[in-house]
Amino acid sequence: MPEPVKPNAINLLDFDRKGLAAFFVGMGEKPFRATQLLKWIYQEGIEDFDLMTNLSKPLRAYLKEHCCIATPEIVLEQQASDGTRKWVLQTSCGNRVETVFIPEESRGTLCVSSQIGCALACTFCSTAQQGFNRNLTTAEIIGQVYAAQNRLGNAGKITNVVMMGMGEPLLNFDNVVAAMNLMMDDFSFGLSKRRVTISTSGVVPAMYRLTEVCDVSLAVSLHAVTDELRDELVPINKKYPLNELMEACRENAKLAPRRTVTFEYVMLDGINDSLTDAHGLVKLLETVPAKINLIPFNPFPNSPYRCSSNNRINQFKTLLNDAGIVTTIRKTRGEDIDAACGQLVGQVQDKSRRHLKLQLQTSEQNGAAQPSV
Ligand code: SAH
């Protein structure tokens, strides 16, 4: 049994290597203690400070007294018929977030959450309907990888991480960057920068910052080729319209690990899936080194959209491929346990009161009496 976490204990999972080195230097220790500690935690799976034999006894005693290694608690584990696994994790504040493992023949991808809920209001995403509580800490983000790998044991290896769970990762910049540094650190998970992907709805200033400080693969949730439609589907577009988004993508692609940006495009029947849209996409991406990932829309209760037909998705793909853009269709995984894209909801005590506003809109649409907000 792990010892109960002391109140105010410093969670060592909150630091990447640089942060940990600064922490040790601050207490008069040498910076290389950081690599020793990372190896114990992430490579050896040791959480008991007494067993960290290359640390001095006084240092072990100090860590025992003041620090902890604490991950969010797994409160539910589900496995889908296709082998996809979902974990529901309870955070210290009583909210819940979700993490999904998607096994494939040649890789195992973990889909990690960055926030409790989401403050953005993308109309086709069920996380958005939950409202927003707070950013996850670095420990809660890297803790998802740590806890998932522990649970998987020999049954699966995490080879790729995508920051595509709940939340907008670029609105939790510092904590997400520190967690991604740990994912890529040779003394921790050691994933290559090609195998760590951050997905954003298009927070343009943070995209530039990311390009400067952290070398990971970038995916952008595009979903529309005109500002008019994107304003509606991905409302942050009103703040950072397509021309600004594309410029940020061009800058990122110059340095990106794969020298390309992946554009995600959710296929919504009759909304953004016409062949005119496909031609518009080709035009929009003319000057950006791009790959496209078409995502069949995953429905959720009360969602106003339907998924495009397979026929239409294939036509869309062919048109893009013929125009020379590498285009794939994302396989929907884990549907039977609500683990597919946009279906992660966790349990969010909404501080943004967004879910109330949505209830109000829905009841207005249905002509029902309005709840008092
Ligand atoms: N906030 C980030 C990451 C989270 S979502 C972002 O917007 O990129 C990961 C991907 O799933 C995004 O491309 C998102 O637009 C997409 N998505 C959200 N809801 C969906 C749904 N119901 N069906 C299919 N894809 C969805």
Short mmCIF file of C-alpha atoms and ligand atoms in Angstrom, two decimals:
data_model
loop_
_atom_site.label_atom_id
_atom_site.label_comp_id
_atom_site.label_asym_id
_atom_site.label_seq_id
_atom_site.Cartn_x
_atom_site.Cartn_y
_atom_site.Cartn_z
CA MET A 1 0.00 0.00 0.00
CA PRO A 2 1.42 3.44 -0.88
CA GLU A 3 1.66 5.79 2.07
CA PRO A 4 -1.04 8.49 2.19
CA VAL A 5 0.11 11.73 0.59
CA LYS A 6 0.97 14.38 3.17
CA PRO A 7 -0.81 17.67 2.75
CA ASN A 8 1.50 20.24 1.11
CA ALA A 9 3.95 17.53 0.01
CA ILE A 10 5.76 18.49 -3.20
CA ASN A 11 4.73 16.12 -5.95
CA LEU A 12 7.90 15.22 -7.83
CA LEU A 13 5.89 14.31 -10.94
CA ASP A 14 5.27 18.05 -11.32
CA PHE A 15 8.84 18.63 -12.56
CA ASP A 16 10.53 17.95 -15.87
CA ARG A 17 14.30 17.37 -15.73
CA LYS A 18 15.15 21.07 -15.79
CA GLY A 19 12.62 21.81 -13.07
CA LEU A 20 13.85 18.94 -10.97
CA ALA A 21 17.49 20.04 -11.33
CA ALA A 22 16.51 23.54 -10.17
CA PHE A 23 14.63 22.00 -7.25
CA PHE A 24 17.70 20.03 -6.14
CA VAL A 25 20.08 22.95 -6.64
CA GLY A 26 17.71 25.05 -4.54
CA MET A 27 18.25 22.67 -1.63
CA GLY A 28 22.04 22.63 -2.06
CA GLU A 29 22.19 19.35 -4.00
CA LYS A 30 23.90 18.70 -7.33
CA PRO A 31 21.73 18.99 -10.47
CA PHE A 32 22.50 15.39 -11.55
CA ARG A 33 20.20 14.23 -8.75
CA ALA A 34 17.45 15.03 -11.25
CA THR A 35 18.48 12.29 -13.68
CA GLN A 36 18.93 9.82 -10.82
CA LEU A 37 15.44 10.52 -9.57
CA LEU A 38 13.84 10.39 -13.02
CA LYS A 39 15.39 6.97 -13.62
CA TRP A 40 14.08 5.63 -10.32
CA ILE A 41 10.58 6.86 -10.94
CA TYR A 42 10.02 6.37 -14.65
CA GLN A 43 12.44 3.60 -15.58
CA GLU A 44 12.55 1.48 -12.43
CA GLY A 45 9.02 2.23 -11.25
CA ILE A 46 10.32 2.83 -7.72
CA GLU A 47 8.26 5.19 -5.58
CA ASP A 48 9.74 4.37 -2.19
CA PHE A 49 12.51 6.89 -1.47
CA ASP A 50 14.24 4.39 0.85
CA LEU A 51 14.93 2.18 -2.16
CA MET A 52 16.67 4.95 -4.13
CA THR A 53 20.08 3.71 -3.07
CA ASN A 54 22.27 6.12 -5.02
CA LEU A 55 20.78 9.10 -3.15
CA SER A 56 22.43 10.01 0.14
CA LYS A 57 20.60 8.99 3.30
CA PRO A 58 19.90 12.59 4.39
CA LEU A 59 18.50 13.38 0.93
CA ARG A 60 16.24 10.32 1.05
CA ALA A 61 15.03 11.37 4.49
CA TYR A 62 14.33 14.89 3.20
CA LEU A 63 12.38 13.62 0.20
CA LYS A 64 10.41 11.28 2.44
CA GLU A 65 9.50 14.11 4.73
CA HIS A 66 8.59 16.77 2.17
CA CYS A 67 7.86 15.12 -1.18
CA CYS A 68 5.60 12.55 -2.79
CA ILE A 69 5.10 10.75 -6.09
CA ALA A 70 1.37 10.95 -6.63
CA THR A 71 -0.71 10.14 -9.70
CA PRO A 72 -4.46 10.61 -10.06
CA GLU A 73 -6.33 7.56 -8.82
CA ILE A 74 -7.84 5.21 -11.41
CA VAL A 75 -11.52 4.87 -10.50
CA LEU A 76 -12.72 3.01 -13.59
CA GLU A 77 -11.08 0.89 -16.25
CA GLN A 78 -12.91 -0.26 -19.37
CA GLN A 79 -11.88 -2.29 -22.36
CA ALA A 80 -13.64 -2.01 -25.72
CA SER A 81 -14.25 -4.92 -28.06
CA ASP A 82 -11.43 -3.65 -30.30
CA GLY A 83 -8.92 -3.69 -27.43
CA THR A 84 -9.06 0.07 -26.76
CA ARG A 85 -8.79 0.78 -23.05
CA LYS A 86 -10.16 3.75 -21.18
CA TRP A 87 -9.25 4.84 -17.68
CA VAL A 88 -11.23 7.34 -15.67
CA LEU A 89 -8.95 9.15 -13.26
CA GLN A 90 -10.00 11.01 -10.18
CA THR A 91 -8.14 14.26 -9.51
CA SER A 92 -7.50 15.66 -6.04
CA CYS A 93 -10.37 18.16 -6.43
CA GLY A 94 -12.93 15.41 -7.03
CA ASN A 95 -13.27 15.85 -10.79
CA ARG A 96 -12.60 13.09 -13.27
CA VAL A 97 -10.66 13.02 -16.53
CA GLU A 98 -10.23 10.29 -19.09
CA THR A 99 -7.25 8.67 -20.79
CA VAL A 100 -7.46 6.23 -23.68
CA PHE A 101 -5.01 3.60 -24.96
CA ILE A 102 -5.37 2.56 -28.58
CA PRO A 103 -3.41 -0.59 -29.48
CA GLU A 104 -2.46 -1.15 -33.11
CA GLU A 105 -0.19 -3.71 -34.71
CA SER A 106 2.91 -1.55 -34.82
CA ARG A 107 2.24 0.96 -32.07
CA GLY A 108 0.32 1.79 -28.92
CA THR A 109 -1.08 5.31 -28.71
CA LEU A 110 -2.13 6.98 -25.50
CA CYS A 111 -4.63 9.83 -25.79
CA VAL A 112 -3.99 12.17 -22.86
CA SER A 113 -6.17 14.91 -21.32
CA SER A 114 -4.78 18.36 -20.55
CA GLN A 115 -7.66 20.07 -18.74
CA ILE A 116 -10.70 19.19 -16.63
CA GLY A 117 -13.34 19.92 -19.23
CA CYS A 118 -12.68 22.56 -21.87
CA ALA A 119 -13.24 26.30 -21.97
CA LEU A 120 -13.69 26.34 -25.73
CA ALA A 121 -17.08 25.74 -27.20
CA CYS A 122 -16.57 23.65 -30.32
CA THR A 123 -20.11 22.68 -31.22
CA PHE A 124 -19.35 19.09 -32.31
CA CYS A 125 -17.33 18.07 -29.23
CA SER A 126 -18.91 16.52 -26.16
CA THR A 127 -16.09 17.60 -23.82
CA ALA A 128 -17.06 21.18 -24.65
CA GLN A 129 -20.58 20.54 -23.40
CA GLN A 130 -19.20 19.70 -19.94
CA GLY A 131 -17.85 23.18 -19.31
CA PHE A 132 -14.51 23.85 -17.67
CA ASN A 133 -13.08 23.39 -14.19
CA ARG A 134 -9.31 23.89 -14.26
CA ASN A 135 -6.01 23.06 -15.90
CA LEU A 136 -4.41 19.75 -15.04
CA THR A 137 -1.06 19.93 -13.27
CA THR A 138 2.07 18.50 -14.88
CA ALA A 139 1.83 15.59 -12.42
CA GLU A 140 -1.75 14.91 -13.48
CA ILE A 141 -0.77 14.94 -17.15
CA ILE A 142 2.38 12.82 -16.96
CA GLY A 143 0.58 10.79 -14.29
CA GLN A 144 -1.81 9.58 -17.00
CA VAL A 145 1.10 8.12 -18.97
CA TYR A 146 2.69 6.68 -15.83
CA ALA A 147 -0.53 5.16 -14.53
CA ALA A 148 -1.55 3.79 -17.94
CA GLN A 149 1.83 2.14 -18.53
CA ASN A 150 1.69 0.60 -15.05
CA ARG A 151 -1.80 -0.78 -15.69
CA LEU A 152 -0.83 -2.12 -19.09
CA GLY A 153 2.26 -3.88 -17.77
CA ASN A 154 3.34 -6.40 -20.37
CA ALA A 155 -0.04 -6.25 -22.11
CA GLY A 156 0.87 -3.15 -24.11
CA LYS A 157 3.54 -0.53 -24.60
CA ILE A 158 2.92 3.16 -25.03
CA THR A 159 4.94 4.14 -28.11
CA ASN A 160 3.03 7.32 -29.03
CA VAL A 161 1.24 10.03 -27.09
CA VAL A 162 -1.34 12.37 -28.53
CA MET A 163 -2.55 15.35 -26.51
CA MET A 164 -6.05 14.83 -27.87
CA GLY A 165 -8.02 13.96 -24.76
CA MET A 166 -10.11 16.42 -22.77
CA GLY A 167 -9.13 20.08 -22.97
CA GLU A 168 -7.20 22.51 -25.11
CA PRO A 169 -3.54 21.76 -24.37
CA LEU A 170 -2.19 25.11 -25.55
CA LEU A 171 -4.36 26.89 -22.96
CA ASN A 172 -2.43 24.96 -20.30
CA PHE A 173 0.90 25.73 -21.88
CA ASP A 174 3.55 25.39 -19.16
CA ASN A 175 2.18 22.23 -17.58
CA VAL A 176 1.66 20.53 -20.93
CA VAL A 177 5.15 21.46 -22.16
CA ALA A 178 6.75 20.15 -18.95
CA ALA A 179 4.79 16.88 -19.28
CA MET A 180 5.75 16.51 -22.95
CA ASN A 181 9.40 17.14 -22.01
CA LEU A 182 9.11 14.19 -19.64
CA MET A 183 7.50 12.03 -22.32
CA MET A 184 10.51 12.70 -24.58
CA ASP A 185 13.25 12.64 -21.92
CA ASP A 186 15.67 9.72 -22.31
CA PHE A 187 15.73 9.35 -18.53
CA SER A 188 11.95 9.12 -18.43
CA PHE A 189 9.72 7.69 -21.21
CA GLY A 190 12.18 8.47 -24.02
CA LEU A 191 9.60 8.85 -26.79
CA SER A 192 10.82 10.46 -29.99
CA LYS A 193 9.52 13.92 -30.85
CA ARG A 194 7.83 12.39 -33.87
CA ARG A 195 5.76 10.26 -31.55
CA VAL A 196 4.48 13.02 -29.29
CA THR A 197 1.72 15.08 -30.88
CA ILE A 198 -0.09 18.09 -29.54
CA SER A 199 -3.46 18.92 -31.05
CA THR A 200 -4.83 22.45 -30.92
CA SER A 201 -7.98 24.19 -31.98
CA GLY A 202 -5.74 27.07 -33.07
CA VAL A 203 -4.52 29.19 -30.16
CA VAL A 204 -2.22 31.15 -32.46
CA PRO A 205 0.09 32.99 -30.00
CA ALA A 206 0.70 29.76 -28.08
CA MET A 207 1.50 27.98 -31.35
CA TYR A 208 4.39 30.41 -31.91
CA ARG A 209 5.59 29.91 -28.33
CA LEU A 210 5.42 26.16 -28.78
CA THR A 211 7.51 26.34 -31.94
CA GLU A 212 10.17 28.16 -29.90
CA VAL A 213 10.31 25.97 -26.80
CA CYS A 214 9.21 22.45 -27.56
CA ASP A 215 9.89 20.30 -30.56
CA VAL A 216 6.86 18.02 -30.93
CA SER A 217 4.53 17.13 -33.78
CA LEU A 218 1.66 19.51 -34.32
CA ALA A 219 -1.92 18.71 -35.26
CA VAL A 220 -4.47 21.45 -35.90
CA SER A 221 -8.22 20.97 -35.63
CA LEU A 222 -9.27 22.75 -38.78
CA HIS A 223 -12.76 21.41 -39.57
CA ALA A 224 -13.76 24.25 -41.92
CA VAL A 225 -12.20 26.18 -44.78
CA THR A 226 -14.08 29.47 -44.47
CA ASP A 227 -14.02 31.83 -41.51
CA GLU A 228 -17.79 31.94 -41.59
CA LEU A 229 -18.20 28.21 -40.90
CA ARG A 230 -15.15 27.89 -38.67
CA ASP A 231 -16.40 30.75 -36.47
CA GLU A 232 -19.41 28.56 -35.82
CA LEU A 233 -17.77 25.15 -35.38
CA VAL A 234 -14.55 26.24 -33.63
CA PRO A 235 -15.43 29.61 -32.08
CA ILE A 236 -11.83 30.46 -31.16
CA ASN A 237 -11.58 31.19 -34.88
CA LYS A 238 -13.28 34.53 -34.20
CA LYS A 239 -10.18 35.52 -32.25
CA TYR A 240 -7.59 33.86 -34.49
CA PRO A 241 -9.00 33.59 -38.01
CA LEU A 242 -7.80 31.27 -40.74
CA ASN A 243 -5.16 33.56 -42.28
CA GLU A 244 -3.44 33.96 -38.88
CA LEU A 245 -3.77 30.24 -38.16
CA MET A 246 -2.23 29.29 -41.50
CA GLU A 247 0.69 31.67 -40.96
CA ALA A 248 1.39 30.07 -37.57
CA CYS A 249 1.23 26.63 -39.21
CA ARG A 250 3.71 27.66 -41.90
CA GLU A 251 6.13 28.88 -39.22
CA ASN A 252 5.73 25.68 -37.21
CA ALA A 253 6.23 23.46 -40.25
CA LYS A 254 9.66 25.02 -40.89
CA LEU A 255 10.91 23.47 -37.65
CA ALA A 256 8.48 20.64 -36.98
CA PRO A 257 9.91 17.15 -36.52
CA ARG A 258 8.15 15.94 -39.61
CA ARG A 259 8.28 19.32 -41.39
CA THR A 260 4.54 19.04 -41.84
CA VAL A 261 1.47 19.93 -39.87
CA THR A 262 -1.37 17.45 -39.58
CA PHE A 263 -4.80 18.96 -40.09
CA GLU A 264 -7.74 17.23 -38.44
CA TYR A 265 -11.05 17.59 -40.21
CA VAL A 266 -14.19 16.15 -38.66
CA MET A 267 -16.68 14.97 -41.28
CA LEU A 268 -20.11 16.51 -40.61
CA ASP A 269 -22.90 15.54 -42.95
CA GLY A 270 -24.11 18.48 -45.03
CA ILE A 271 -22.06 20.97 -43.01
CA ASN A 272 -18.42 20.85 -44.14
CA ASP A 273 -18.25 17.79 -46.41
CA SER A 274 -19.13 19.08 -49.88
CA LEU A 275 -16.66 18.70 -52.72
CA THR A 276 -16.48 22.50 -52.77
CA ASP A 277 -15.19 22.24 -49.19
CA ALA A 278 -12.60 19.69 -50.34
CA HIS A 279 -11.44 22.03 -53.13
CA GLY A 280 -11.36 24.86 -50.58
CA LEU A 281 -9.14 22.71 -48.36
CA VAL A 282 -6.70 22.08 -51.19
CA LYS A 283 -6.52 25.82 -51.86
CA LEU A 284 -6.15 26.73 -48.18
CA LEU A 285 -3.29 24.29 -47.71
CA GLU A 286 -1.47 25.21 -50.93
CA THR A 287 1.28 26.99 -49.04
CA VAL A 288 1.45 24.80 -45.91
CA PRO A 289 3.28 21.46 -45.83
CA ALA A 290 0.29 19.44 -44.72
CA LYS A 291 -1.17 16.04 -44.06
CA ILE A 292 -4.88 15.62 -43.49
CA ASN A 293 -6.63 13.32 -41.08
CA LEU A 294 -10.34 13.02 -41.75
CA ILE A 295 -12.25 12.13 -38.57
CA PRO A 296 -15.67 10.52 -38.89
CA PHE A 297 -17.91 12.46 -36.51
CA ASN A 298 -18.66 10.55 -33.31
CA PRO A 299 -22.14 11.40 -32.09
CA PHE A 300 -23.04 12.10 -28.45
CA PRO A 301 -26.39 12.79 -26.76
CA ASN A 302 -28.14 15.91 -28.11
CA SER A 303 -25.44 16.57 -30.71
CA PRO A 304 -26.88 18.52 -33.63
CA TYR A 305 -24.76 16.75 -36.27
CA ARG A 306 -24.58 13.50 -38.18
CA CYS A 307 -21.50 11.84 -39.58
CA SER A 308 -20.95 12.08 -43.35
CA SER A 309 -21.58 8.89 -45.29
CA ASN A 310 -18.65 6.54 -45.94
CA ASN A 311 -19.11 7.27 -49.58
CA ARG A 312 -18.70 10.99 -49.06
CA ILE A 313 -15.71 10.56 -46.75
CA ASN A 314 -13.99 8.40 -49.38
CA GLN A 315 -14.76 10.89 -52.17
CA PHE A 316 -13.38 13.69 -50.02
CA LYS A 317 -10.23 11.69 -49.36
CA THR A 318 -9.72 10.82 -53.02
CA LEU A 319 -10.04 14.44 -54.08
CA LEU A 320 -7.42 15.50 -51.52
CA ASN A 321 -5.07 12.64 -52.36
CA ASP A 322 -5.37 13.42 -56.06
CA ALA A 323 -4.39 16.99 -55.29
CA GLY A 324 -1.20 15.61 -53.74
CA ILE A 325 -2.08 15.94 -50.04
CA VAL A 326 -1.47 12.81 -47.99
CA THR A 327 -4.88 12.11 -46.47
CA THR A 328 -5.94 9.39 -44.06
CA ILE A 329 -9.25 8.53 -42.48
CA ARG A 330 -9.05 8.11 -38.72
CA LYS A 331 -10.35 4.74 -37.65
CA THR A 332 -12.92 5.15 -34.95
CA ARG A 333 -11.79 3.18 -31.92
CA GLY A 334 -13.36 2.36 -28.60
CA GLU A 335 -16.84 3.55 -29.53
CA ASP A 336 -18.59 0.97 -27.34
CA ILE A 337 -16.98 2.47 -24.22
CA ASP A 338 -17.36 6.12 -25.33
CA ALA A 339 -13.62 6.41 -25.84
CA ALA A 340 -13.66 7.81 -29.37
CA CYS A 341 -12.61 11.34 -30.38
CA GLY A 342 -14.79 13.98 -28.80
CA GLN A 343 -16.57 11.49 -26.57
CA LEU A 344 -14.43 11.95 -23.47
CA VAL A 345 -16.45 13.62 -20.78
CA GLY A 346 -15.04 12.59 -17.39
CA GLN A 347 -16.86 14.32 -14.60
CA VAL A 348 -16.48 18.07 -14.55
CA GLN A 349 -17.71 20.45 -11.89
CA ASP A 350 -18.27 23.23 -14.36
CA LYS A 351 -16.97 26.58 -13.17
CA SER A 352 -17.66 28.27 -16.50
CA ARG A 353 -21.42 27.59 -16.18
CA ARG A 354 -21.23 26.62 -19.80
CA HIS A 355 -23.34 23.49 -19.42
CA LEU A 356 -26.11 25.68 -17.96
CA LYS A 357 -25.96 28.02 -20.94
CA LEU A 358 -26.19 25.03 -23.24
CA GLN A 359 -29.17 23.60 -21.36
CA LEU A 360 -30.81 26.97 -21.73
CA GLN A 361 -30.16 27.07 -25.48
CA THR A 362 -31.50 23.54 -25.93
CA SER A 363 -34.64 24.21 -23.96
CA GLU A 364 -35.20 27.46 -25.87
CA GLN A 365 -34.85 25.54 -29.12
CA ASN A 366 -37.35 22.99 -27.86
CA GLY A 367 -39.70 25.74 -26.68
CA ALA A 368 -39.51 24.45 -23.11
CA ALA A 369 -39.61 26.54 -19.96
CA GLN A 370 -36.25 28.12 -19.26
CA PRO A 371 -34.28 27.00 -16.24
CA SER A 372 -33.10 29.85 -14.06
CA VAL A 373 -29.38 30.38 -14.61
N1 SAH B 1 -8.66 20.76 -27.97
C1 SAH B 1 -7.75 20.09 -28.85
C2 SAH B 1 -7.58 18.60 -28.55
C3 SAH B 1 -8.80 17.77 -28.21
S1 SAH B 1 -9.84 16.95 -29.34
C4 SAH B 1 -8.16 20.30 -30.29
O1 SAH B 1 -9.18 20.92 -30.52
O2 SAH B 1 -7.41 19.91 -31.17
C5 SAH B 1 -9.01 15.91 -30.42
C6 SAH B 1 -9.68 15.91 -31.81
O3 SAH B 1 -10.99 15.30 -31.82
C7 SAH B 1 -9.86 17.31 -32.34
O4 SAH B 1 -9.50 17.39 -33.68
C8 SAH B 1 -11.35 17.51 -32.19
O5 SAH B 1 -11.79 18.52 -33.02
C9 SAH B 1 -11.88 16.14 -32.52
N2 SAH B 1 -13.27 15.93 -32.08
C10 SAH B 1 -13.92 16.54 -31.08
N3 SAH B 1 -15.19 16.09 -30.98
C11 SAH B 1 -15.34 15.16 -31.93
C12 SAH B 1 -16.43 14.30 -32.31
N4 SAH B 1 -17.59 14.33 -31.68
N5 SAH B 1 -16.23 13.45 -33.33
C13 SAH B 1 -15.02 13.39 -33.95
N6 SAH B 1 -13.97 14.16 -33.63
C14 SAH B 1 -14.12 15.04 -32.64
#
